[in-house]
Structure formats: C-alpha cells, structure tokens
Tab-separated table of C-alpha atoms in Angstrom:
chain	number	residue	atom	x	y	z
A	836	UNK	CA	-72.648	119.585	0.127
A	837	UNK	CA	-69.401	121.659	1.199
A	838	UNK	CA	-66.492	122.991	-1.248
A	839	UNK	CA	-67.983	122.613	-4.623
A	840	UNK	CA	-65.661	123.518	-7.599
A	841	UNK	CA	-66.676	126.273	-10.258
A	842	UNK	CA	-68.028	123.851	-12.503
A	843	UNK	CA	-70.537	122.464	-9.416
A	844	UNK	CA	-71.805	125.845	-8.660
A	845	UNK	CA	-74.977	125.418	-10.415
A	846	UNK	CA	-76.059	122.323	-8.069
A	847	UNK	CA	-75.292	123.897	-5.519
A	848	UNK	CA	-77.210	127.323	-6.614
A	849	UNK	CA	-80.364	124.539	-7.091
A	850	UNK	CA	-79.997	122.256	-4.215
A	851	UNK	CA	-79.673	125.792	-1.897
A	852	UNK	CA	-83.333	126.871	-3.487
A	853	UNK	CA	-85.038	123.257	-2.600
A	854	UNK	CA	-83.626	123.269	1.067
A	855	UNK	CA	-85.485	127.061	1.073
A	856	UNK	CA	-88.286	125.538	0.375
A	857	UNK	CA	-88.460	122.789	2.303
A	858	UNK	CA	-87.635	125.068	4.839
A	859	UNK	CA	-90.556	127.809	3.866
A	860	UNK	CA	-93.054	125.036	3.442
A	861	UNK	CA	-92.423	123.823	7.058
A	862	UNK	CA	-92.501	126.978	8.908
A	863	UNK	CA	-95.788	128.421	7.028
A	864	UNK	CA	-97.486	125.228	6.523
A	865	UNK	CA	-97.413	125.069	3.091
A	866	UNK	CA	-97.647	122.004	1.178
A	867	UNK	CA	-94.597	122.553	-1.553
A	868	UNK	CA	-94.413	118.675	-2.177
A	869	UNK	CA	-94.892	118.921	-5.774
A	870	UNK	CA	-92.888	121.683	-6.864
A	871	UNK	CA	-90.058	119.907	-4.454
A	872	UNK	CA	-90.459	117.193	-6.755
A	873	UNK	CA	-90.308	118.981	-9.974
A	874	UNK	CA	-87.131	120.363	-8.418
A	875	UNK	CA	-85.274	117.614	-7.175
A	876	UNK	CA	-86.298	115.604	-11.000
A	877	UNK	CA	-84.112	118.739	-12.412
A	878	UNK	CA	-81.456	118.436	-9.580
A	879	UNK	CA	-81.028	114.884	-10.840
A	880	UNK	CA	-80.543	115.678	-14.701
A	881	UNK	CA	-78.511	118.719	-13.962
A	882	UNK	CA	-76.140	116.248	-11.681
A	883	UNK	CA	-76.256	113.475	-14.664
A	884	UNK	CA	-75.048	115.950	-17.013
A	885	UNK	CA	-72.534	117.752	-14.865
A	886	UNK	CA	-70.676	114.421	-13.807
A	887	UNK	CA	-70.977	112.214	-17.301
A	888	UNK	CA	-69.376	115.036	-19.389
A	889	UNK	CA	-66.622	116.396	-16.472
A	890	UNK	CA	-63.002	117.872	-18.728
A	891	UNK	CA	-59.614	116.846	-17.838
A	892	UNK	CA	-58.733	120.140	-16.709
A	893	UNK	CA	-62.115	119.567	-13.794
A	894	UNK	CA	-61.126	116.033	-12.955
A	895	UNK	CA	-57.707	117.864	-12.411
A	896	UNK	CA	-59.438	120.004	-9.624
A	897	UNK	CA	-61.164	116.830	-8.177
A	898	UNK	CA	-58.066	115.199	-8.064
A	899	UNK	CA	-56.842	117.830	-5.672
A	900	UNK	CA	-59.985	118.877	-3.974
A	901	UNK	CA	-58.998	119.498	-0.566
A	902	UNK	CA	-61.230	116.910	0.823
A	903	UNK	CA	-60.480	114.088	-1.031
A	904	UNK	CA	-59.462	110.963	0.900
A	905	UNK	CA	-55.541	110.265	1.531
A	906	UNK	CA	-53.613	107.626	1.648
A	907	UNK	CA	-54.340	107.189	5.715
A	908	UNK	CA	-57.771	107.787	5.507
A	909	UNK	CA	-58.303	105.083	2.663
A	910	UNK	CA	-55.930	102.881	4.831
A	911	UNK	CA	-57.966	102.616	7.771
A	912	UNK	CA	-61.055	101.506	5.613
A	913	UNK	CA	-59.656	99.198	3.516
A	914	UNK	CA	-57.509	97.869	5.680
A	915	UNK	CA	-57.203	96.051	9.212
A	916	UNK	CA	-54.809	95.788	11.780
A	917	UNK	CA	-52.469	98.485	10.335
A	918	UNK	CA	-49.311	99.294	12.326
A	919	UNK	CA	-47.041	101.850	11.203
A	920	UNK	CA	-43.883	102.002	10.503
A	921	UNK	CA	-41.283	104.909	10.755
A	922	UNK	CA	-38.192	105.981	9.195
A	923	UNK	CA	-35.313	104.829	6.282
A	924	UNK	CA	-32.788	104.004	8.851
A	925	UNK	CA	-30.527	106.224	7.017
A	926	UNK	CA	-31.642	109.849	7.889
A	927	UNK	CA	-35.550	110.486	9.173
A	928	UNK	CA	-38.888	109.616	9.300
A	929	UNK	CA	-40.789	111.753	5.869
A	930	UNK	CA	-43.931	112.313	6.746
A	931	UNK	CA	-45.099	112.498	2.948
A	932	UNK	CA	-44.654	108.946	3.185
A	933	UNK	CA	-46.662	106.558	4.909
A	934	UNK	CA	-46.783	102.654	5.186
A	935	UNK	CA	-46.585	99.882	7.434
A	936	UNK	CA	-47.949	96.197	7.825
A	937	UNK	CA	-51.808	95.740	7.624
A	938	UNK	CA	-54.246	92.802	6.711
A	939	UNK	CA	-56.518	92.990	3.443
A	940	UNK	CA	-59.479	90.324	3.342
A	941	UNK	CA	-57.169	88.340	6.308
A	942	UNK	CA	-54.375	88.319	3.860
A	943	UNK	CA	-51.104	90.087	5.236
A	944	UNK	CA	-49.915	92.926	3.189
A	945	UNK	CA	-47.347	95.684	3.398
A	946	UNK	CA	-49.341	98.981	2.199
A	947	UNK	CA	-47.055	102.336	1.179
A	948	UNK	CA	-48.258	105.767	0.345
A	949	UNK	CA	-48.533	109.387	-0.261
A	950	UNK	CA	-49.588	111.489	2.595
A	951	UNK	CA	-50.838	114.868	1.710
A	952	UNK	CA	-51.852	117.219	4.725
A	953	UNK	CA	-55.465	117.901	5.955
A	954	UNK	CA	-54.948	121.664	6.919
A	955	UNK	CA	-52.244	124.371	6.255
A	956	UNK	CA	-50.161	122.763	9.907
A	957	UNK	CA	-50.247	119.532	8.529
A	958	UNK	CA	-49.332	120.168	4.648
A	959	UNK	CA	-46.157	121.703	5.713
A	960	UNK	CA	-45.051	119.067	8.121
A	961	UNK	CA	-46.063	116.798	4.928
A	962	UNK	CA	-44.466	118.808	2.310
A	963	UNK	CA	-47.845	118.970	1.065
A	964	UNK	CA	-47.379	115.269	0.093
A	965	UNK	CA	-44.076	115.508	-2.149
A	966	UNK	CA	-41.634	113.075	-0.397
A	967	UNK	CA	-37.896	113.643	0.288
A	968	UNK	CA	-35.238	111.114	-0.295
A	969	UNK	CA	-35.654	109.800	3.047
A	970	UNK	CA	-39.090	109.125	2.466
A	971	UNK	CA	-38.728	106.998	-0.866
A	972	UNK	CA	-35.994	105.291	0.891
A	973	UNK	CA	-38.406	104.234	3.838
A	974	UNK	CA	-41.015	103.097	1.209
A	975	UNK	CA	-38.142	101.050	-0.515
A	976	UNK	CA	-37.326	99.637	3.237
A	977	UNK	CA	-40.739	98.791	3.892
A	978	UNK	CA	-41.083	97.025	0.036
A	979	UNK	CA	-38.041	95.256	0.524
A	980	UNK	CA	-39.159	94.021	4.021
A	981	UNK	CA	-42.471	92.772	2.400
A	982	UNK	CA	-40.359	91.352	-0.387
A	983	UNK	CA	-38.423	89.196	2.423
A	984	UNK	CA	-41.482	87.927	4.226
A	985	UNK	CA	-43.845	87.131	1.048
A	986	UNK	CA	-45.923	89.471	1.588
A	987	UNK	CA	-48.097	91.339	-1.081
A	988	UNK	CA	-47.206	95.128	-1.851
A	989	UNK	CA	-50.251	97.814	-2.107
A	990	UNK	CA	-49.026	101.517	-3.053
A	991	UNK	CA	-51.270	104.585	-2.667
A	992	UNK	CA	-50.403	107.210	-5.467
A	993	UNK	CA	-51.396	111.001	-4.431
A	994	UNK	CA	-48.642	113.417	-5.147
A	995	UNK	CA	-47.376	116.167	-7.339
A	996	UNK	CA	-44.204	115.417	-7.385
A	997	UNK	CA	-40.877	114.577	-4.919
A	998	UNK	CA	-39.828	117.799	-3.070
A	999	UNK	CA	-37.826	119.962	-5.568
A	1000	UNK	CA	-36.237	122.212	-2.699
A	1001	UNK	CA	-32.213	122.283	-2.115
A	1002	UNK	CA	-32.294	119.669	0.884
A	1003	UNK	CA	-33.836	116.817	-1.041
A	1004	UNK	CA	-31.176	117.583	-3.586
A	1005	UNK	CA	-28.374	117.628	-0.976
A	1006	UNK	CA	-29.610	113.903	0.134
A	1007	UNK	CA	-30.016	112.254	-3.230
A	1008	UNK	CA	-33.399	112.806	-4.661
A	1009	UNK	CA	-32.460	111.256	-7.782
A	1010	UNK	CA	-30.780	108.588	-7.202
A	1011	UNK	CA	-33.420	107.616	-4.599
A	1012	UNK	CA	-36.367	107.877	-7.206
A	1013	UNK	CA	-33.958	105.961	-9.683
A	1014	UNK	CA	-33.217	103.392	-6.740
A	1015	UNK	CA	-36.677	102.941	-6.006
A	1016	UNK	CA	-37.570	101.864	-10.151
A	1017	UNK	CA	-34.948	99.404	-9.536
A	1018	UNK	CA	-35.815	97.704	-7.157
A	1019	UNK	CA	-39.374	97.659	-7.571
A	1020	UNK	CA	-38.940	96.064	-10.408
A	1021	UNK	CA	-37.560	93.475	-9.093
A	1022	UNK	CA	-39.679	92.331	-6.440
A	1023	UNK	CA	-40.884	88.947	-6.192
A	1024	UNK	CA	-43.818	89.494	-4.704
A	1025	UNK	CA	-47.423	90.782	-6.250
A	1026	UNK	CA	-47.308	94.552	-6.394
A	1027	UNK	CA	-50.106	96.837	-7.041
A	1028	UNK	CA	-50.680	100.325	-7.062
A	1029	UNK	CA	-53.400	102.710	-6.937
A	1030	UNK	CA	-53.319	106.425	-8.022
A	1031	UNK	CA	-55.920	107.906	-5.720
A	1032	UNK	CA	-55.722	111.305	-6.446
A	1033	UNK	CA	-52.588	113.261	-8.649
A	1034	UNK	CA	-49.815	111.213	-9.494
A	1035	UNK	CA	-47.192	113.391	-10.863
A	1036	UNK	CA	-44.578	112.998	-12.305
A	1037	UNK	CA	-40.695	110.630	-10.388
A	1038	UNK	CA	-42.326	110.878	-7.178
A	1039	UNK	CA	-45.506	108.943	-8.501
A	1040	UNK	CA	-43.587	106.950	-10.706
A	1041	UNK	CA	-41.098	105.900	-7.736
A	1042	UNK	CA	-44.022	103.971	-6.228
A	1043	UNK	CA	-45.924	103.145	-9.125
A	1044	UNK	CA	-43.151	99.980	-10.993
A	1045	UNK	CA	-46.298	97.267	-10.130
A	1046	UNK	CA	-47.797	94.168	-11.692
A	1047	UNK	CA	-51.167	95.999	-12.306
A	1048	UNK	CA	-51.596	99.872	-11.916
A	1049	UNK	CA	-54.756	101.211	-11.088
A	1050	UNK	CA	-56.392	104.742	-10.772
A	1051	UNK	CA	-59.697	105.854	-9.015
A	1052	UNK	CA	-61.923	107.742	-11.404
A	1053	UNK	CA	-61.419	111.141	-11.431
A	1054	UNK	CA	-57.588	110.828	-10.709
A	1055	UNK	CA	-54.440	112.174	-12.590
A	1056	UNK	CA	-51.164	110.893	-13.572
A	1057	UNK	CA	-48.882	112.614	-15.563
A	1058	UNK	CA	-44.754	112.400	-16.880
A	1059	UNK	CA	-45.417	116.230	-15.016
A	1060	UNK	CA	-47.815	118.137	-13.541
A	1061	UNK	CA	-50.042	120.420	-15.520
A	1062	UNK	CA	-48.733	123.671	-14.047
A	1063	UNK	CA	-45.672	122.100	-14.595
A	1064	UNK	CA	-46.188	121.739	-17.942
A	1065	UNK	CA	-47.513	125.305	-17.981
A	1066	UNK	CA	-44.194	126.574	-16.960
A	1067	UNK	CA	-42.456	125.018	-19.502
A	1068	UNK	CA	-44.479	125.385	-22.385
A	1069	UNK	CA	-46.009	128.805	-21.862
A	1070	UNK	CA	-43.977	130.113	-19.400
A	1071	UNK	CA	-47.301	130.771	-17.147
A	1072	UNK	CA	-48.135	128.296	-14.605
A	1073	UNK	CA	-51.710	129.608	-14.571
A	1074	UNK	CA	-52.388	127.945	-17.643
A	1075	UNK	CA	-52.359	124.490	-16.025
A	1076	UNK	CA	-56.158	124.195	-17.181
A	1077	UNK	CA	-54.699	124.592	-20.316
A	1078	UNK	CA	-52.390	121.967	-20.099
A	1079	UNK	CA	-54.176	119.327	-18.696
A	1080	UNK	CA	-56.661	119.548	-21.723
A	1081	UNK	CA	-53.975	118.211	-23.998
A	1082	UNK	CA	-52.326	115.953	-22.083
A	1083	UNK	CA	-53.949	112.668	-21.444
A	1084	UNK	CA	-53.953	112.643	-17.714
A	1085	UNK	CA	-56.922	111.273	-17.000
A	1086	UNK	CA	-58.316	107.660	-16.136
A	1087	UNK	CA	-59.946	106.632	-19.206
A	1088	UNK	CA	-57.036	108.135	-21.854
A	1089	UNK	CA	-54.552	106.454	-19.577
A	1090	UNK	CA	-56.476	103.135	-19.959
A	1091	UNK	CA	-56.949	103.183	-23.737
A	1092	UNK	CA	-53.105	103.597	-23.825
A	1093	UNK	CA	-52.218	100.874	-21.403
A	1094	UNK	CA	-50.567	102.671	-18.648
A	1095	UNK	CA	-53.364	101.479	-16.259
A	1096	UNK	CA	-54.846	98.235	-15.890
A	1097	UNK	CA	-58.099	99.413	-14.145
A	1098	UNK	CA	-60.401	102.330	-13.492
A	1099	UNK	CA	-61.817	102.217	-10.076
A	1100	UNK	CA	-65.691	104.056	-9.888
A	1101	UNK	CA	-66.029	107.246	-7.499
A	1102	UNK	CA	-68.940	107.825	-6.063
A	1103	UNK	CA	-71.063	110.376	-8.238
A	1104	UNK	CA	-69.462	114.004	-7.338
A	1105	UNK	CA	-66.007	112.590	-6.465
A	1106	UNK	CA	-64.340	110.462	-3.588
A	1107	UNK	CA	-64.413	112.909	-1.192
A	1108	UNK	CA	-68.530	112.801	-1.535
A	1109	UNK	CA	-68.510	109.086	0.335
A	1110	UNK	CA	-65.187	108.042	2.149
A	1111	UNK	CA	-66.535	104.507	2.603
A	1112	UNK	CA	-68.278	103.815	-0.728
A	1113	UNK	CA	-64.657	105.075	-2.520
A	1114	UNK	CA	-62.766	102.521	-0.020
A	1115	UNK	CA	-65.176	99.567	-0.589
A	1116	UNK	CA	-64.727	99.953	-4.250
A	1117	UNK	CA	-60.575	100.195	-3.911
A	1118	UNK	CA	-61.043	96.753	-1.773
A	1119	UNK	CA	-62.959	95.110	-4.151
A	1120	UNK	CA	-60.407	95.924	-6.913
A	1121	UNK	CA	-57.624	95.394	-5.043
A	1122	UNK	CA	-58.844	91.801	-3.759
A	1123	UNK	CA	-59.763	91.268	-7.092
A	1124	UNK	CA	-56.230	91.592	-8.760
A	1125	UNK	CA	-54.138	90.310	-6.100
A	1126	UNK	CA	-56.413	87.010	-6.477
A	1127	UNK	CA	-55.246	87.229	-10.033
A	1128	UNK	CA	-51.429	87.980	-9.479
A	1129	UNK	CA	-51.336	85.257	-6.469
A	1130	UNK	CA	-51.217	82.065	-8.426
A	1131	UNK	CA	-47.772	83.408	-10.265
A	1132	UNK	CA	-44.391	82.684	-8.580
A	1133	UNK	CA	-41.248	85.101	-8.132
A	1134	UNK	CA	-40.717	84.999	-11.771
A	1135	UNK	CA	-43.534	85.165	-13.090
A	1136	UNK	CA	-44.140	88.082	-11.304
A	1137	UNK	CA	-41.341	90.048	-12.266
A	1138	UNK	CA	-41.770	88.841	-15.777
A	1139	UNK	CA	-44.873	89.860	-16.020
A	1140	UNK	CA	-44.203	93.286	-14.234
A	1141	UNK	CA	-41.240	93.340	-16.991
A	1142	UNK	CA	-44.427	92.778	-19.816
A	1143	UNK	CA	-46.782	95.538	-18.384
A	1144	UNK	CA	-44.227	98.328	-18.996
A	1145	UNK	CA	-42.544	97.054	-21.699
A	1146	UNK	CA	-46.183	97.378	-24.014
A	1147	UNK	CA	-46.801	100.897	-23.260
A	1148	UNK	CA	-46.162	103.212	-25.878
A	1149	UNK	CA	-46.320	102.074	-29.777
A	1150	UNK	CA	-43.217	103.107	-32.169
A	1151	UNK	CA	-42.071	101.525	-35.687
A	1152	UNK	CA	-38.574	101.224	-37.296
A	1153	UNK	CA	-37.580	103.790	-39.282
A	1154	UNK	CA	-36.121	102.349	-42.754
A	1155	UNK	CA	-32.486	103.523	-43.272
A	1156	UNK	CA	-32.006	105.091	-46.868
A	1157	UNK	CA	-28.702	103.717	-48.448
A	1158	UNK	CA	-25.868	106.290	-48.994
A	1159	UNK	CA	-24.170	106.181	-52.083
A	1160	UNK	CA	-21.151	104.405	-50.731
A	1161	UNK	CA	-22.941	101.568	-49.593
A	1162	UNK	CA	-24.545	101.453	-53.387
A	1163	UNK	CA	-21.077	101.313	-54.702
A	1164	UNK	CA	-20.198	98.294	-52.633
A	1165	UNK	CA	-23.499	96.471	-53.240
C-alpha cells in the first residue's frame, strides 16, 4: 500500500508488522503461520471498520488523493477506440479539459472531462484541473458535435473549480460556464455524467446539466469547495475539514436529496486502490443508464433532463398576511 491518509495510518502501522514477520519467519525458519493468521483476521476487522464508518471531511481527502484515477486514465479502460480532440476553435487547446470520440460496449460516444495533473509539471500545464474559458468552450464544441451526429454524451467530473486567475476572467469565464448550462440543457441526445473525484462548484456544474448524474463512492460535489467555504465562513481556509462536515458533499447525502441518480462502488480503500475494478464498475453503470435513456427521443430527453433538476430542492409557499387596506376593500 503507498500514500495512506491520516486516518489509514493504523493499517498501515499493522500490515508493516505482518510483512516483518513474514519476513523474520522466512529468513530464521520459523513457522509464524498462526500468529500471521491471528494478524491478518485483525487486519481485516480493523479495514471493515476503517472504510464502513469513513467522515465527509476523509472521503474529502480520498476524493483528492493524489493517486486517484483521472479522467484519461478511466478513459482508456472504459473506453475503446478513443481519439482526441483539441481546441475551442476560438482561442486554445485547455489542457484541464479533455474529450474526444470513443466507443462504449460498440456504441459510439463523445466522452468530455476534467484532467487533473499526475505530478507538479503536469498540474501546472493542467491548471491543476480547473479549466479556462477555452476549455469549457471546447467541451461545449465537442457536446454540440455529438449532439449533431446522435451520439451519446459521457462527462467525467474531477475539479475544484474553473480557474479563478485574471486571464480566465479577461476571456469570459462566466459567460462560458453560463453558456455551457445552456446548452447542455438542451441537447437532444442522452447525457450522463460522472463525478469521479471533487466536483466543485461552476466548473463541475458546467459539465454536469445531464439526464442522470452519477458519483463514484467516495467522491465530492459541492455549490463550493470546502476550503472555499472555509474562507468565507471562517475566514481560515484550513478549516476545510470543518466545512465539509456540514455540508452534504458526499455520495450518499447527495443521493437522499436527489442531486445524483447513482452511487457507483470503489473498491475497498478508494479508486486509486484498483484502477480496473473502479473502471469496470463506471462501465457497468454507465451501460446500464444509457440503455435506460436510449429508448427516449430528442424530447423526451430534454424533458426529462428539464424533470431531474427541476425536483431537487423542496420549498413551500409562504401565506401572505392581509394588510389592513386590503381588509377595508374586502
């Protein structure tokens, strides 16, 4: 096992001691094979109790564990035949953005999504995975282009946000997020998305307007990030633990409340324990749905798109008191 979190230290503390005695058993000749046994059987609970009772604030860290899987490396397992595509035809290629044509099951599909780097090099070049204008306007491109030739849209969620700098500002970051919930909404093809590690807050949202959202288990998604949040609230971004303790991020609140459709099963420990086993489980879903989804046409599709975010949330009318004027005229 390699970059635990705090909260995994003590498997790792446990699994280290039964690997030293494996080890000390084999080079005196000792027969450890019960004691091994006794250890591993407490290995087992301790990892049962660790991963059944994990806090928002730890599924937070897992979200962002450097070694999750991205968007490309989930790509080239669930997918075949992917060819890229570059650039918005309007300014540049964002490399926090990634899509291009690919086959699911056989079935042609356009795939989009959030590229976070895999070292410090490739972060930067990827804005550490918080998109531009140019980038949402290539994932729009791409949609539309799907939209054109029938094809099915699949959207990979993993960001903290769109770039907040001066130069996305300068080319139009908001009107390019609010462009992209447009349009996407409109589409008259299925659309679904998956939020496979943080979605926060326009930037996920820009990609996220589908028929059926879905979110990997120990993912995020949140109106704003939790140091975000932080800032705001307690004027200490440190606090993000903090935050994301009261605010509903994960999987399971967001399905209770309807924001998601499905939660998709990680392997025990987190995605980034079994790259395959996470994107065999995202195919299966994703197969599933757009099985589902394929039997509507163009309007159904965007009226039930219209239905899915129009349920979220619950509010009542307030009942107006009458003023004394209005009791004079009655």
């Amino acid at each position: 096992m390699s970059g635990e979190l705090p909260f995994e230290m003590p498997l790792a503390e446990m699994r280290k001691k039964i690997e030293e005695l494996k080890q000390f058993g084999q080079e005196k000749g000792i027969d450890f094979t019960d004691e091994i046994a006794r250890l591993e059987e407490r290995y087992s609970r301790l990892e049962e109790e660790i991963y059944t009772s994990i806090s928002p604030s730890q599924k937070m860290h897992l979200a962002r564990h450097q070694q999750r899987p991205t968007s490309l490396d989930l790509i080239q397992l669930v997918f075949t035949d992917f060819i890229e595509l570059h650039g918005d035809r309007l300014y540049g290629d964002d490399l926090a953005i990634v899509g291009g044509l690919a086959k699911l099951d056989g079935i042609p599909v356009t795939v989009v999504g959030q590229q976070r780097g895999k070292d410090t090099k490739d972060n930067i070049a990827r804005f550490f995975g918080s998109p531009h204008p140019e980038g949402f306007r290539k994932a729009l491109r791409l949609m539309q282009q799907a939209n054109k030739f029938k094809r099915p849209i699949i959207t990979f969620i993993d960001t903290k946000g769109a770039y907040p700098g001066n130069t996305a500002e300068e080319r139009g970051q908001s009107e390019a997020i609010a462009r992209n919930l447009r349009e996407m909404s409109s589409l008259g093809v299925p659309v679904v998305c998956v939020v496979i590690g943080e979605g926060g807050s326009g930037g996920a949202l820009a990609m996220a307007v589908g028929n059926r959202v879905l979110m990997l288990e120990h993912a995020i998604y949140s109106a704003i990030s939790p140091n975000g949040a932080a800032s705001i609230l307690w004027k200490d971004a440190s606090k993000a633990d903090q935050a994301a303790e009261a605010m509903k991020i994960t999987a399971k609140d967001l399905l209770e409340m309807e924001v998601i459709e499905e939660i998709i099963p990680e392997p025990k420990g987190g995605a980034h324990r079994n790259y395959e086993e996470t994107a065999a489980a995202i195919q299966s879903a994703l197969i599933s749905q757009l099985k589902e989804l394929s039997v509507m046409d163009a309007c159904e599709l965007k009226e039930d798109r219209y239905r899915k975010f129009r349920k979220i949330g619950e509010f009542d009318f307030a009942k107006a008191e009458k003023t004394e004027q209005e009791d004079i005229i009655l």
